[in-house]
Amino acid sequence: MKALVTGVAGFVGSTLAKRLVADGHDVVGIDAMTDYYELDIKRANVASIGLDQFDFVEGDLNELDLVSLLQGVDWVFHQAGQPGVRKSWGDDFAVYTRANVDATQRLLEAVRQISTIQRFVYASSSSVYGEAERYPTQEADRPQPMSPYGVTKLSAEHLCCLYAENFGVPTVSLRYFTVYGPGQRTDMAFTRFTRAAVLGERIEIYGTGEQIRDFTYVDDVVNANVRAAQIDSPAGSVFNVAGGSNTSVNEVLDLLGELSGTSLDVNYVEKIAGDVYRTGGDTDRIRDALGWSAQVGLREGLEQQLRWARTTFGG
Ligand code: NAD
Ligand code: UGA
C-alpha cells in the first residue's frame, strides 16, 4: 500500500511511519518542522525512518499542493497538529486553529478529490471529553473540552465526520489518550520525569499529582492506526484508543522511583488551566469493530521509556 503520514517528524507520526515501512508499505511523509519542541529531535525522528520506501516532504499542510502529493495514495494517516493542552490559551490559540482545524479542512478537501484513498485516519484526542460525564468514557458521551486545544481537536473531528457524510470520505477518528513511550515529546510528563530521573533534575508536578490519566503506549496507538486502515468500518467512525492504566501522576512517580532505583526530587506547583482531573476511555467499541486492545501495560511501557531516556539524555 501507499500511505501518506502527516506530522511524520513528530512522536506518533515517526513511530507509525517506521512500522508501515517495516510492514512493506511505501510511505510519503509530510511535516512543517514546527519549533514547538527541539528541531534536532524532529530531524532525528525523520532520519530514523530511513530512505527505503520513504519520501520526506518538508512543508505546511496549509500551503503544499496536497492533490499532487496524494496521487496514488491508499491510506492517509493525519497525525500533524499542534499538540499540548496547557499552551493553547491566549495568542497561541491562532497556532492551534491553523494547525489543527485549517490544515485538516484543507487536507480533507484534497482527499475528497482522490479516488484511490481507502482510509483517512485522524489523530483525535481524549481532550475532546474534558471532565467527562462518566468513566470509563464512551464515544457517544457528550464532548465538553476544557482546553482551547480540545476545542480545535473536536472541530477537526467534526470536519472528518462532515466529509464522511457529505462526500463519502472514509474517515476514522482515533481519540488517543495520553500517549507515551520512546520518543515522546519533550513537553510531556513521562519524558520530563524519566529525563529528570536519569539526570537527577527536579520534577515539577502541576497541582496535587492526584490527577488520573489513561496512559497509552505508543506501539498500541500505532497498532490502532494500522487496524483502522486495514479493517473496514463505517465512514465517520470514532474510536477511543486508551491504554487502560487509570493511574494518578503520583502513582507514576512511585513506579518510576522503583524502576529507576533513585529517589526523585519532586516539587508541587500550581495546576495549569486546561488540565482535566481525569481521563479514562472505554474501549469496547474499538475492540468489537477493529479487534484492538492495548497490549503494553504501564510498568512495561515506563520501563521502555526509562531505557530510552537513559540512552537519549545520558547519565
Ligand atoms: P508532535 O508535535 O510530536 O507531532 C506533530 C507534528 O506535526 C510535528 O512534527 C509538527 O511539526 C507537525 N505539524 C504541525 N502543524 C503542521 C502543519 N500545518 N503541516 C505539517 N506538519 C505540521 O505530536 P504527537 O505527540 O506526535 O501527536 C500527533 C498527533 O496526535 C497530534 O495531532 C496530536 O494532537 C494527537 N494526539 C497526541 C496525543 C499524545 O499524547 N501525544 C494524544 C492525543 C492526540
Ligand atoms: C496529552 C498530550 O500532551 C495532548 O497532546 C493530548 O491531546 C492529550 O494527552 C490527550 O490525551 O488527548 P496530557 O494528558 O496533559 O496531554 O499529557 P502529559 O503532558 O503527559 O501530562 C500528564 C499529566 O502530568 C497532566 O496532568 C500534567 O499536568 C502532568 N504534568 C505534565 C506534570 O505534572 N508535570 C509536567 O512536567 C508535565
PDB file of C-alpha atoms and ligand atoms in Angstrom, residues 7 9-12 31-34 37 42 59-62 79-81 83 99 103 123-125 149 153 176 178-179 185 188, ligand 1:
ATOM      1  CA  GLY A   7       3.252  15.027  11.094  1.00  0.00           C
ATOM      2  CA  ALA A   9       8.667  14.112  12.123  1.00  0.00           C
ATOM      3  CA  GLY A  10       6.653  14.016  15.331  1.00  0.00           C
ATOM      4  CA  PHE A  11       6.412  11.436  18.090  1.00  0.00           C
ATOM      5  CA  VAL A  12       3.471   9.363  16.865  1.00  0.00           C
ATOM      6  CA  ASP A  31       5.967  17.745   8.213  1.00  0.00           C
ATOM      7  CA  ALA A  32       6.240  21.506   8.645  1.00  0.00           C
ATOM      8  CA  MET A  33       9.002  21.078  11.268  1.00  0.00           C
ATOM      9  CA  THR A  34       7.373  23.494  13.701  1.00  0.00           C
ATOM     10  CA  TYR A  37       9.952  21.445  20.689  1.00  0.00           C
ATOM     11  CA  LYS A  42      12.371  16.012  14.758  1.00  0.00           C
ATOM     12  CA  GLY A  59       6.145  21.761   4.223  1.00  0.00           C
ATOM     13  CA  ASP A  60       2.971  23.102   5.775  1.00  0.00           C
ATOM     14  CA  LEU A  61      -0.358  21.399   5.054  1.00  0.00           C
ATOM     15  CA  ASN A  62      -1.823  24.890   4.734  1.00  0.00           C
ATOM     16  CA  GLN A  79      -1.037  12.949  12.666  1.00  0.00           C
ATOM     17  CA  ALA A  80       0.068  16.550  12.040  1.00  0.00           C
ATOM     18  CA  GLY A  81      -1.157  19.094  14.512  1.00  0.00           C
ATOM     19  CA  PRO A  83      -0.477  19.359  20.474  1.00  0.00           C
ATOM     20  CA  ALA A  99      -2.518  23.624  12.590  1.00  0.00           C
ATOM     21  CA  ALA A 103      -4.916  22.189   7.947  1.00  0.00           C
ATOM     22  CA  ALA A 123      -5.402  11.550  15.268  1.00  0.00           C
ATOM     23  CA  SER A 124      -8.080  12.863  17.596  1.00  0.00           C
ATOM     24  CA  SER A 125      -7.713  13.232  21.336  1.00  0.00           C
ATOM     25  CA  TYR A 149      -6.644  22.672  22.237  1.00  0.00           C
ATOM     26  CA  LYS A 153      -9.283  18.707  18.054  1.00  0.00           C
ATOM     27  CA  TYR A 176      -5.761   8.896  21.695  1.00  0.00           C
ATOM     28  CA  THR A 178      -2.044  10.475  26.679  1.00  0.00           C
ATOM     29  CA  VAL A 179       0.458   8.601  24.514  1.00  0.00           C
ATOM     30  CA  ARG A 185       7.544  14.860  23.089  1.00  0.00           C
ATOM     31  CA  MET A 188       5.042  15.727  28.094  1.00  0.00           C
TER      32      MET A 188
HETATM   33  P1  NAD B   1       4.175  16.040  17.636  1.00  0.00           P
HETATM   34  O1  NAD B   1       4.172  17.502  17.889  1.00  0.00           O
HETATM   35  O2  NAD B   1       5.367  15.256  18.054  1.00  0.00           O
HETATM   36  O3  NAD B   1       3.921  15.773  16.082  1.00  0.00           O
HETATM   37  C1  NAD B   1       3.082  16.589  15.296  1.00  0.00           C
HETATM   38  C2  NAD B   1       3.877  17.036  14.066  1.00  0.00           C
HETATM   39  O4  NAD B   1       3.005  17.786  13.207  1.00  0.00           O
HETATM   40  C3  NAD B   1       5.051  17.950  14.393  1.00  0.00           C
HETATM   41  O5  NAD B   1       6.285  17.349  13.982  1.00  0.00           O
HETATM   42  C4  NAD B   1       4.764  19.242  13.652  1.00  0.00           C
HETATM   43  O6  NAD B   1       5.942  19.828  13.092  1.00  0.00           O
HETATM   44  C5  NAD B   1       3.784  18.788  12.576  1.00  0.00           C
HETATM   45  N1  NAD B   1       2.887  19.852  12.105  1.00  0.00           N
HETATM   46  C6  NAD B   1       2.196  20.742  12.862  1.00  0.00           C
HETATM   47  N2  NAD B   1       1.469  21.550  12.073  1.00  0.00           N
HETATM   48  C7  NAD B   1       1.694  21.163  10.792  1.00  0.00           C
HETATM   49  C8  NAD B   1       1.227  21.608   9.527  1.00  0.00           C
HETATM   50  N3  NAD B   1       0.384  22.645   9.415  1.00  0.00           N
HETATM   51  N4  NAD B   1       1.664  20.984   8.409  1.00  0.00           N
HETATM   52  C9  NAD B   1       2.530  19.939   8.501  1.00  0.00           C
HETATM   53  N5  NAD B   1       3.002  19.476   9.678  1.00  0.00           N
HETATM   54  C10 NAD B   1       2.599  20.072  10.804  1.00  0.00           C
HETATM   55  O7  NAD B   1       2.855  15.460  18.326  1.00  0.00           O
HETATM   56  P2  NAD B   1       2.453  13.961  18.698  1.00  0.00           P
HETATM   57  O8  NAD B   1       2.531  13.825  20.166  1.00  0.00           O
HETATM   58  O9  NAD B   1       3.172  13.002  17.816  1.00  0.00           O
HETATM   59  O10 NAD B   1       0.922  13.975  18.294  1.00  0.00           O
HETATM   60  C11 NAD B   1       0.497  13.582  16.992  1.00  0.00           C
HETATM   61  C12 NAD B   1      -0.998  13.858  16.841  1.00  0.00           C
HETATM   62  O11 NAD B   1      -1.729  13.130  17.812  1.00  0.00           O
HETATM   63  C13 NAD B   1      -1.369  15.335  17.044  1.00  0.00           C
HETATM   64  O12 NAD B   1      -2.374  15.659  16.095  1.00  0.00           O
HETATM   65  C14 NAD B   1      -1.949  15.362  18.455  1.00  0.00           C
HETATM   66  O13 NAD B   1      -2.914  16.378  18.604  1.00  0.00           O
HETATM   67  C15 NAD B   1      -2.584  13.979  18.554  1.00  0.00           C
HETATM   68  N6  NAD B   1      -2.640  13.469  19.930  1.00  0.00           N
HETATM   69  C16 NAD B   1      -1.476  13.224  20.609  1.00  0.00           C
HETATM   70  C17 NAD B   1      -1.533  12.713  21.892  1.00  0.00           C
HETATM   71  C18 NAD B   1      -0.295  12.430  22.692  1.00  0.00           C
HETATM   72  O14 NAD B   1      -0.427  12.082  23.873  1.00  0.00           O
HETATM   73  N7  NAD B   1       0.898  12.524  22.101  1.00  0.00           N
HETATM   74  C19 NAD B   1      -2.786  12.445  22.474  1.00  0.00           C
HETATM   75  C20 NAD B   1      -3.933  12.724  21.767  1.00  0.00           C
HETATM   76  C21 NAD B   1      -3.848  13.212  20.474  1.00  0.00           C
END
